[in-house]
mmCIF file of C-alpha atoms in Angstrom:
data_model
loop_
_atom_site.group_PDB
_atom_site.id
_atom_site.type_symbol
_atom_site.label_atom_id
_atom_site.label_comp_id
_atom_site.label_asym_id
_atom_site.label_seq_id
_atom_site.Cartn_x
_atom_site.Cartn_y
_atom_site.Cartn_z
ATOM 1 C CA MET Z 1 0.051 -0.304 0.025
ATOM 2 C CA SER Z 2 0.762 3.606 -0.228
ATOM 3 C CA THR Z 3 2.566 5.167 2.799
ATOM 4 C CA LEU Z 4 1.520 8.769 2.211
ATOM 5 C CA ARG Z 5 -1.798 8.489 0.468
ATOM 6 C CA THR Z 6 -5.145 9.289 1.699
ATOM 7 C CA HIS Z 7 -8.641 8.816 0.716
ATOM 8 C CA ASP Z 8 -8.906 12.655 0.107
ATOM 9 C CA ASP Z 9 -5.570 14.039 -0.735
ATOM 10 C CA THR Z 10 -4.985 16.336 -3.513
ATOM 11 C CA TRP Z 11 -2.145 17.942 -5.358
ATOM 12 C CA ASP Z 12 -0.868 20.771 -7.699
ATOM 13 C CA ILE Z 13 1.883 20.315 -10.339
ATOM 14 C CA ALA Z 14 4.692 20.911 -7.522
ATOM 15 C CA THR Z 15 3.322 18.464 -4.763
ATOM 16 C CA SER Z 16 2.605 14.627 -4.616
ATOM 17 C CA VAL Z 17 1.631 12.771 -7.476
ATOM 18 C CA GLY Z 18 1.524 16.101 -9.378
ATOM 19 C CA THR Z 19 5.375 16.033 -9.294
ATOM 20 C CA THR Z 20 5.442 12.919 -11.160
ATOM 21 C CA ALA Z 21 3.613 14.589 -14.498
ATOM 22 C CA VAL Z 22 6.636 16.820 -14.434
ATOM 23 C CA MET Z 23 9.003 13.815 -14.586
ATOM 24 C CA VAL Z 24 7.396 12.519 -17.439
ATOM 25 C CA ALA Z 25 6.963 15.800 -19.272
ATOM 26 C CA ALA Z 26 11.195 15.900 -18.607
ATOM 27 C CA ALA Z 27 11.676 12.571 -20.326
ATOM 28 C CA ARG Z 28 9.528 13.460 -23.300
ATOM 29 C CA ALA Z 29 11.567 16.704 -23.749
ATOM 30 C CA ILE Z 30 14.825 14.977 -23.773
ATOM 31 C CA GLU Z 31 13.447 12.381 -26.428
ATOM 32 C CA THR Z 32 12.165 15.372 -28.660
ATOM 33 C CA ASP Z 33 15.625 16.785 -28.421
ATOM 34 C CA SER Z 34 17.396 13.690 -29.272
ATOM 35 C CA PRO Z 35 19.175 13.162 -32.515
ATOM 36 C CA SER Z 36 16.392 10.548 -33.789
ATOM 37 C CA PRO Z 37 13.417 10.952 -31.600
ATOM 38 C CA LEU Z 38 10.581 8.570 -31.317
ATOM 39 C CA ILE Z 39 8.118 11.267 -30.539
ATOM 40 C CA ARG Z 40 8.018 14.906 -30.926
ATOM 41 C CA ASP Z 41 6.634 17.082 -27.986
ATOM 42 C CA PRO Z 42 7.389 21.015 -28.474
ATOM 43 C CA TYR Z 43 5.568 21.867 -25.256
ATOM 44 C CA ALA Z 44 7.185 19.400 -22.935
ATOM 45 C CA ARG Z 45 10.237 21.603 -21.967
ATOM 46 C CA LEU Z 46 8.192 24.883 -21.514
ATOM 47 C CA LEU Z 47 5.947 22.778 -19.145
ATOM 48 C CA VAL Z 48 9.029 21.254 -16.992
ATOM 49 C CA THR Z 49 10.818 24.498 -16.552
ATOM 50 C CA GLU Z 50 7.858 26.620 -15.432
ATOM 51 C CA ALA Z 51 6.886 24.028 -13.217
ATOM 52 C CA GLY Z 52 9.436 25.045 -10.407
ATOM 53 C CA THR Z 53 9.884 21.379 -8.979
ATOM 54 C CA GLY Z 54 13.761 21.367 -9.123
ATOM 55 C CA VAL Z 55 14.788 17.857 -8.889
ATOM 56 C CA TRP Z 56 13.016 16.573 -11.928
ATOM 57 C CA GLU Z 57 14.207 19.559 -14.218
ATOM 58 C CA THR Z 58 17.626 18.211 -13.612
ATOM 59 C CA MET Z 59 16.565 15.271 -15.917
ATOM 60 C CA LEU Z 60 16.807 17.704 -18.890
ATOM 61 C CA ASP Z 61 20.559 18.019 -17.900
ATOM 62 C CA ASP Z 62 22.935 15.651 -19.820
ATOM 63 C CA ALA Z 63 25.723 16.457 -17.277
ATOM 64 C CA MET Z 64 23.790 15.427 -14.375
ATOM 65 C CA VAL Z 65 23.419 11.872 -15.867
ATOM 66 C CA ALA Z 66 26.910 11.752 -16.731
ATOM 67 C CA LYS Z 67 27.910 12.637 -13.261
ATOM 68 C CA VAL Z 68 25.882 9.930 -12.041
ATOM 69 C CA GLU Z 69 27.701 7.454 -14.361
ATOM 70 C CA SER Z 70 30.812 8.385 -12.866
ATOM 71 C CA PHE Z 71 30.181 7.007 -9.440
ATOM 72 C CA ASP Z 72 26.854 4.614 -10.004
ATOM 73 C CA PRO Z 73 26.659 3.269 -13.312
ATOM 74 C CA GLU Z 74 23.779 1.038 -12.426
ATOM 75 C CA THR Z 75 21.602 3.941 -11.233
ATOM 76 C CA ALA Z 76 22.486 5.863 -14.274
ATOM 77 C CA ALA Z 77 21.321 3.030 -16.432
ATOM 78 C CA VAL Z 78 17.912 3.379 -14.406
ATOM 79 C CA PHE Z 79 17.970 6.956 -15.407
ATOM 80 C CA HIS Z 80 18.533 6.092 -19.085
ATOM 81 C CA HIS Z 81 15.811 3.392 -18.922
ATOM 82 C CA MET Z 82 13.405 6.008 -17.570
ATOM 83 C CA ARG Z 83 14.032 8.283 -20.293
ATOM 84 C CA GLY Z 84 13.282 5.678 -23.072
ATOM 85 C CA TYR Z 85 10.657 3.916 -21.580
ATOM 86 C CA GLN Z 86 8.755 7.462 -21.469
ATOM 87 C CA ALA Z 87 9.542 7.710 -25.071
ATOM 88 C CA VAL Z 88 8.314 4.167 -25.824
ATOM 89 C CA ARG Z 89 5.331 4.504 -23.843
ATOM 90 C CA THR Z 90 4.326 7.884 -25.767
ATOM 91 C CA HIS Z 91 5.127 6.509 -29.063
ATOM 92 C CA PHE Z 92 2.720 3.394 -28.313
ATOM 93 C CA PHE Z 93 -0.444 5.342 -27.201
ATOM 94 C CA ASP Z 94 0.247 8.355 -29.893
ATOM 95 C CA ALA Z 95 -0.053 5.157 -32.229
ATOM 96 C CA TYR Z 96 -3.147 4.089 -30.548
ATOM 97 C CA PHE Z 97 -4.919 7.508 -30.962
ATOM 98 C CA ALA Z 98 -3.839 7.829 -34.817
ATOM 99 C CA ASP Z 99 -5.628 4.331 -35.190
ATOM 100 C CA ALA Z 100 -8.886 5.174 -33.247
ATOM 101 C CA VAL Z 101 -9.524 8.513 -35.349
ATOM 102 C CA ALA Z 102 -8.623 6.689 -38.145
ATOM 103 C CA ALA Z 103 -11.442 4.435 -37.446
ATOM 104 C CA GLY Z 104 -13.654 7.164 -36.849
ATOM 105 C CA ILE Z 105 -13.662 7.898 -33.511
ATOM 106 C CA ARG Z 106 -13.929 11.381 -32.567
ATOM 107 C CA GLN Z 107 -14.447 11.563 -28.590
ATOM 108 C CA VAL Z 108 -11.355 11.008 -26.734
ATOM 109 C CA VAL Z 109 -10.911 11.222 -22.753
ATOM 110 C CA ILE Z 110 -7.645 11.416 -21.328
ATOM 111 C CA LEU Z 111 -7.727 10.065 -17.641
ATOM 112 C CA ALA Z 112 -5.541 11.804 -15.075
ATOM 113 C CA SER Z 113 -3.848 13.778 -17.969
ATOM 114 C CA GLY Z 114 -1.318 15.593 -16.245
ATOM 115 C CA LEU Z 115 0.864 17.548 -18.435
ATOM 116 C CA ASP Z 116 0.023 15.249 -21.467
ATOM 117 C CA SER Z 117 0.024 17.610 -24.320
ATOM 118 C CA ARG Z 118 -1.655 15.466 -26.890
ATOM 119 C CA ALA Z 119 -4.687 17.607 -27.173
ATOM 120 C CA TYR Z 120 -2.319 20.478 -28.483
ATOM 121 C CA ARG Z 121 0.465 18.412 -30.274
ATOM 122 C CA LEU Z 122 -1.554 15.662 -32.434
ATOM 123 C CA GLY Z 123 -3.073 16.197 -35.863
ATOM 124 C CA TRP Z 124 -6.497 15.412 -34.737
ATOM 125 C CA PRO Z 125 -9.473 15.299 -37.446
ATOM 126 C CA ALA Z 126 -11.899 18.230 -37.496
ATOM 127 C CA GLY Z 127 -14.630 17.606 -35.261
ATOM 128 C CA THR Z 128 -12.716 15.847 -32.313
ATOM 129 C CA THR Z 129 -13.065 16.432 -28.813
ATOM 130 C CA VAL Z 130 -10.486 15.574 -26.190
ATOM 131 C CA TYR Z 131 -11.606 15.708 -22.664
ATOM 132 C CA GLU Z 132 -8.856 15.698 -20.122
ATOM 133 C CA ILE Z 133 -9.853 15.007 -16.569
ATOM 134 C CA ASP Z 134 -7.379 15.581 -13.733
ATOM 135 C CA GLN Z 135 -6.870 17.696 -10.476
ATOM 136 C CA PRO Z 136 -8.260 21.130 -10.804
ATOM 137 C CA LYS Z 137 -4.639 22.958 -10.171
ATOM 138 C CA VAL Z 138 -2.907 20.427 -12.475
ATOM 139 C CA LEU Z 139 -5.135 20.989 -15.468
ATOM 140 C CA ALA Z 140 -5.165 25.159 -14.727
ATOM 141 C CA TYR Z 141 -1.183 25.016 -14.641
ATOM 142 C CA LYS Z 142 -1.018 23.208 -18.109
ATOM 143 C CA SER Z 143 -3.470 25.684 -19.843
ATOM 144 C CA ALA Z 144 -2.563 28.619 -18.222
ATOM 145 C CA THR Z 145 1.254 28.045 -19.286
ATOM 146 C CA LEU Z 146 0.683 27.289 -22.790
ATOM 147 C CA ALA Z 147 -1.989 29.993 -23.249
ATOM 148 C CA ALA Z 148 0.675 32.349 -22.033
ATOM 149 C CA HIS Z 149 2.798 31.111 -24.964
ATOM 150 C CA ASP Z 150 0.089 31.360 -27.479
ATOM 151 C CA VAL Z 151 -0.088 27.659 -27.635
ATOM 152 C CA THR Z 152 -3.729 26.525 -28.727
ATOM 153 C CA PRO Z 153 -5.285 23.278 -29.026
ATOM 154 C CA SER Z 154 -5.489 21.252 -32.034
ATOM 155 C CA ALA Z 155 -8.935 19.899 -31.230
ATOM 156 C CA ASP Z 156 -11.866 21.076 -28.953
ATOM 157 C CA ARG Z 157 -10.072 20.488 -25.611
ATOM 158 C CA ARG Z 158 -12.230 20.571 -22.720
ATOM 159 C CA GLU Z 159 -11.075 20.323 -19.108
ATOM 160 C CA VAL Z 160 -13.111 18.370 -16.429
ATOM 161 C CA PRO Z 161 -11.293 19.429 -13.369
ATOM 162 C CA ILE Z 162 -12.180 16.544 -10.902
ATOM 163 C CA ASP Z 163 -10.540 13.863 -8.849
ATOM 164 C CA LEU Z 164 -11.124 10.407 -10.274
ATOM 165 C CA ARG Z 165 -12.222 9.158 -6.966
ATOM 166 C CA GLN Z 166 -15.195 11.468 -7.052
ATOM 167 C CA ASP Z 167 -18.175 11.396 -9.520
ATOM 168 C CA TRP Z 168 -15.831 11.983 -12.564
ATOM 169 C CA PRO Z 169 -18.509 10.533 -15.009
ATOM 170 C CA ALA Z 170 -21.284 13.016 -14.236
ATOM 171 C CA ALA Z 171 -18.659 16.072 -14.325
ATOM 172 C CA LEU Z 172 -17.625 14.422 -17.934
ATOM 173 C CA CYS Z 173 -21.004 14.330 -19.170
ATOM 174 C CA ALA Z 174 -21.793 18.038 -17.955
ATOM 175 C CA GLU Z 175 -18.722 19.027 -20.291
ATOM 176 C CA GLY Z 176 -20.850 17.305 -23.090
ATOM 177 C CA PHE Z 177 -19.576 13.959 -23.539
ATOM 178 C CA ASP Z 178 -21.645 11.685 -25.448
ATOM 179 C CA HIS Z 179 -21.970 8.064 -24.077
ATOM 180 C CA THR Z 180 -23.703 6.889 -27.065
ATOM 181 C CA ALA Z 181 -20.827 7.627 -29.131
ATOM 182 C CA PRO Z 182 -17.679 5.514 -29.606
ATOM 183 C CA THR Z 183 -14.912 6.810 -27.499
ATOM 184 C CA ALA Z 184 -11.151 6.529 -27.115
ATOM 185 C CA TRP Z 185 -10.081 6.345 -23.624
ATOM 186 C CA LEU Z 186 -6.536 6.625 -22.249
ATOM 187 C CA ALA Z 187 -5.207 5.628 -18.916
ATOM 188 C CA GLU Z 188 -1.549 6.118 -19.001
ATOM 189 C CA GLY Z 189 0.571 6.550 -15.773
ATOM 190 C CA LEU Z 190 -2.526 6.283 -13.657
ATOM 191 C CA LEU Z 191 -3.314 2.451 -12.155
ATOM 192 C CA MET Z 192 -0.328 2.546 -9.972
ATOM 193 C CA TYR Z 193 -1.906 5.634 -7.989
ATOM 194 C CA LEU Z 194 -5.055 3.647 -7.421
ATOM 195 C CA PRO Z 195 -5.611 0.894 -5.104
ATOM 196 C CA ALA Z 196 -6.911 -2.239 -6.375
ATOM 197 C CA ASP Z 197 -10.525 -1.847 -5.656
ATOM 198 C CA GLY Z 198 -10.216 1.820 -7.063
ATOM 199 C CA GLN Z 199 -9.117 0.341 -10.419
ATOM 200 C CA ASP Z 200 -11.885 -2.024 -10.758
ATOM 201 C CA ARG Z 201 -14.229 0.752 -9.887
ATOM 202 C CA LEU Z 202 -12.370 3.012 -12.572
ATOM 203 C CA PHE Z 203 -12.956 0.296 -15.539
ATOM 204 C CA ALA Z 204 -16.653 -0.263 -14.540
ATOM 205 C CA GLN Z 205 -17.134 3.202 -14.850
ATOM 206 C CA ILE Z 206 -15.640 3.324 -18.260
ATOM 207 C CA THR Z 207 -17.275 0.339 -19.378
ATOM 208 C CA GLU Z 208 -20.622 1.650 -18.314
ATOM 209 C CA LEU Z 209 -20.073 5.066 -20.483
ATOM 210 C CA SER Z 210 -18.616 3.008 -23.548
ATOM 211 C CA ALA Z 211 -20.530 2.657 -26.411
ATOM 212 C CA PRO Z 212 -19.984 -0.547 -28.797
ATOM 213 C CA GLY Z 213 -16.764 0.380 -30.878
ATOM 214 C CA SER Z 214 -15.112 2.322 -28.021
ATOM 215 C CA ARG Z 215 -11.740 1.777 -27.410
ATOM 216 C CA ILE Z 216 -9.128 1.928 -24.306
ATOM 217 C CA ALA Z 217 -5.581 2.205 -23.810
ATOM 218 C CA VAL Z 218 -3.776 1.158 -20.557
ATOM 219 C CA GLU Z 219 -0.569 1.206 -18.685
ATOM 220 C CA THR Z 220 -0.577 -1.593 -16.248
ATOM 221 C CA ALA Z 221 0.965 -1.087 -12.789
ATOM 222 C CA ALA Z 222 4.296 -2.811 -12.755
ATOM 223 C CA SER Z 223 4.880 -5.492 -10.022
ATOM 224 C CA HIS Z 224 8.383 -5.170 -7.774
ATOM 225 C CA ALA Z 225 9.339 -7.081 -4.680
ATOM 226 C CA ASP Z 226 9.734 -5.322 -1.653
ATOM 227 C CA GLU Z 227 13.569 -5.720 -1.616
ATOM 228 C CA ARG Z 228 13.761 -4.282 -5.058
ATOM 229 C CA ARG Z 229 11.705 -1.439 -4.237
ATOM 230 C CA GLN Z 230 14.165 -0.655 -1.115
ATOM 231 C CA GLU Z 231 16.945 -1.397 -3.427
ATOM 232 C CA MET Z 232 15.982 1.555 -5.638
ATOM 233 C CA ARG Z 233 14.700 3.792 -2.897
ATOM 234 C CA ASP Z 234 18.337 3.443 -1.248
ATOM 235 C CA ARG Z 235 20.232 4.022 -4.560
ATOM 236 C CA PHE Z 236 18.078 7.076 -5.508
ATOM 237 C CA GLN Z 237 18.974 8.639 -1.911
ATOM 238 C CA ARG Z 238 22.445 8.219 -2.471
ATOM 239 C CA VAL Z 239 22.530 9.565 -5.805
ATOM 240 C CA ALA Z 240 20.465 12.398 -4.084
ATOM 241 C CA ASP Z 241 23.095 13.085 -1.322
ATOM 242 C CA GLU Z 242 25.979 12.833 -3.931
ATOM 243 C CA LEU Z 243 24.347 15.647 -5.963
ATOM 244 C CA GLY Z 244 23.291 17.723 -3.326
ATOM 245 C CA PHE Z 245 19.736 17.183 -3.940
ATOM 246 C CA GLU Z 246 16.784 17.424 -1.309
ATOM 247 C CA ARG Z 247 14.299 14.576 -2.146
ATOM 248 C CA THR Z 248 11.041 16.150 -1.204
ATOM 249 C CA VAL Z 249 8.811 13.284 -2.861
ATOM 250 C CA ASP Z 250 9.680 9.525 -3.118
ATOM 251 C CA VAL Z 251 7.668 7.935 -5.861
ATOM 252 C CA GLN Z 252 7.436 4.795 -3.937
ATOM 253 C CA ASP Z 253 5.646 6.683 -1.428
ATOM 254 C CA LEU Z 254 2.920 7.447 -3.615
ATOM 255 C CA ILE Z 255 2.208 4.230 -5.315
ATOM 256 C CA TYR Z 256 -0.196 1.538 -4.056
ATOM 257 C CA HIS Z 257 1.626 -1.828 -4.049
ATOM 258 C CA ASP Z 258 -1.647 -3.931 -4.210
ATOM 259 C CA GLU Z 259 -1.125 -7.667 -4.383
ATOM 260 C CA ASP Z 260 -4.821 -7.939 -5.261
ATOM 261 C CA ARG Z 261 -4.832 -5.790 -8.068
ATOM 262 C CA ALA Z 262 -6.797 -7.334 -11.094
ATOM 263 C CA ALA Z 263 -4.719 -8.061 -14.278
ATOM 264 C CA VAL Z 264 -6.141 -5.393 -16.955
ATOM 265 C CA ALA Z 265 -6.223 -7.731 -20.119
ATOM 266 C CA ASP Z 266 -8.255 -10.312 -17.958
ATOM 267 C CA TRP Z 267 -10.769 -7.788 -16.428
ATOM 268 C CA LEU Z 268 -11.625 -6.007 -19.735
ATOM 269 C CA SER Z 269 -11.890 -9.341 -21.513
ATOM 270 C CA GLU Z 270 -14.335 -10.711 -18.841
ATOM 271 C CA HIS Z 271 -16.326 -7.404 -19.191
ATOM 272 C CA GLY Z 272 -17.330 -6.908 -22.905
ATOM 273 C CA TRP Z 273 -13.933 -5.887 -24.212
ATOM 274 C CA ARG Z 274 -11.629 -7.387 -26.808
ATOM 275 C CA ALA Z 275 -8.263 -6.911 -25.092
ATOM 276 C CA THR Z 276 -4.620 -7.697 -26.081
ATOM 277 C CA ALA Z 277 -1.425 -6.755 -23.997
ATOM 278 C CA GLN Z 278 2.086 -5.763 -24.897
ATOM 279 C CA ASN Z 279 4.915 -6.007 -22.551
ATOM 280 C CA SER Z 280 6.407 -2.681 -22.329
ATOM 281 C CA GLY Z 281 10.166 -4.418 -22.459
ATOM 282 C CA ASP Z 282 9.463 -5.943 -25.596
ATOM 283 C CA GLU Z 283 8.250 -3.047 -26.947
ATOM 284 C CA MET Z 284 11.457 -1.067 -25.829
ATOM 285 C CA ARG Z 285 13.534 -3.655 -27.389
ATOM 286 C CA ARG Z 286 11.709 -3.447 -30.750
ATOM 287 C CA LEU Z 287 12.162 0.229 -30.835
ATOM 288 C CA GLY Z 288 15.914 0.123 -30.253
ATOM 289 C CA ARG Z 289 15.435 1.841 -26.650
ATOM 290 C CA TRP Z 290 16.215 -0.949 -24.253
ATOM 291 C CA VAL Z 291 18.884 0.082 -21.850
ATOM 292 C CA GLU Z 292 21.464 -2.802 -20.940
ATOM 293 C CA GLY Z 293 22.401 -2.855 -17.232
ATOM 294 C CA VAL Z 294 19.122 -2.129 -15.651
ATOM 295 C CA PRO Z 295 18.908 -3.865 -12.367
ATOM 296 C CA MET Z 296 15.578 -5.538 -12.970
ATOM 297 C CA ALA Z 297 16.100 -6.642 -16.589
ATOM 298 C CA ASP Z 298 15.427 -10.113 -15.509
ATOM 299 C CA ASP Z 299 12.196 -9.752 -14.122
ATOM 300 C CA LYS Z 300 9.308 -9.794 -16.706
ATOM 301 C CA ASP Z 301 6.723 -8.484 -13.764
ATOM 302 C CA ALA Z 302 8.640 -5.716 -13.320
ATOM 303 C CA PHE Z 303 7.752 -4.058 -16.781
ATOM 304 C CA ALA Z 304 4.398 -2.455 -17.124
ATOM 305 C CA GLN Z 305 2.371 -3.800 -19.992
ATOM 306 C CA PHE Z 306 0.568 -1.715 -22.736
ATOM 307 C CA VAL Z 307 -3.086 -2.987 -23.114
ATOM 308 C CA THR Z 308 -5.461 -2.157 -25.808
ATOM 309 C CA ALA Z 309 -8.845 -3.058 -26.058
ATOM 310 C CA GLU Z 310 -12.297 -2.326 -28.084
ATOM 311 C CA ARG Z 311 -15.743 -2.517 -26.750
ATOM 312 C CA SER Z 312 -18.058 -5.216 -28.367
#
């Protein structure tokens, strides 16, 4: 279970779960600036540098990673893995949305959207509506920051500022969501921050709102043994001490490590969806982003699955 989370906790972009959105955006910025990027997110660096979170902004500095390599090569490999993983994950779900709109879907819902910029950076067909659900302060930061730099959405973007533990279906419908129209749903970087019963409830709510032909894409919560989690916690603390960073948030403290969590593909297949799963480690290898020397390389369960499904 999570050690810091409560049933009614909240956050902005610089605290708790909100800071992880900055970490993910930093990885997208790094990939975008690489010589042969898998994805292009021209707004990621802007969203990171104006967030004021400090530690995650250091991910943008190659000199920092080089310094880590000098005294802890395995932890440096983890940093490189994190960067590559986020690029592969973004690439996979970008392709999912491209396929969905090519099939005629014009209604999109991004759950716990964080600093996701797809409503701005993807080429959506005319008539596409993208609903973003997240904490009010997180959505407000993103929209205000991009608007201040004259960045406008490439679709009809509609904010749904609500916690997913509240009555988000009602809030979504109040913004114009049509439950009779096929929808492309995305749950990326979300499930690990929900307990097992919360995950089941979320998918039940999505299923109830999904017309035939709807699609869903999900990043599952990876499973790490207690000793592996503690090992990584200790590694990152040593790095923080060496580099002089204050660790205000330990991501492991934000995650629900729930052994009763349902397998996503199985749950969906049992509730009216046709689901398939792709191991993220295999996808990293396929796209040339696998990093040798990652400590958990021999543990298949340590890598999330990318699940996609279609509603019958």
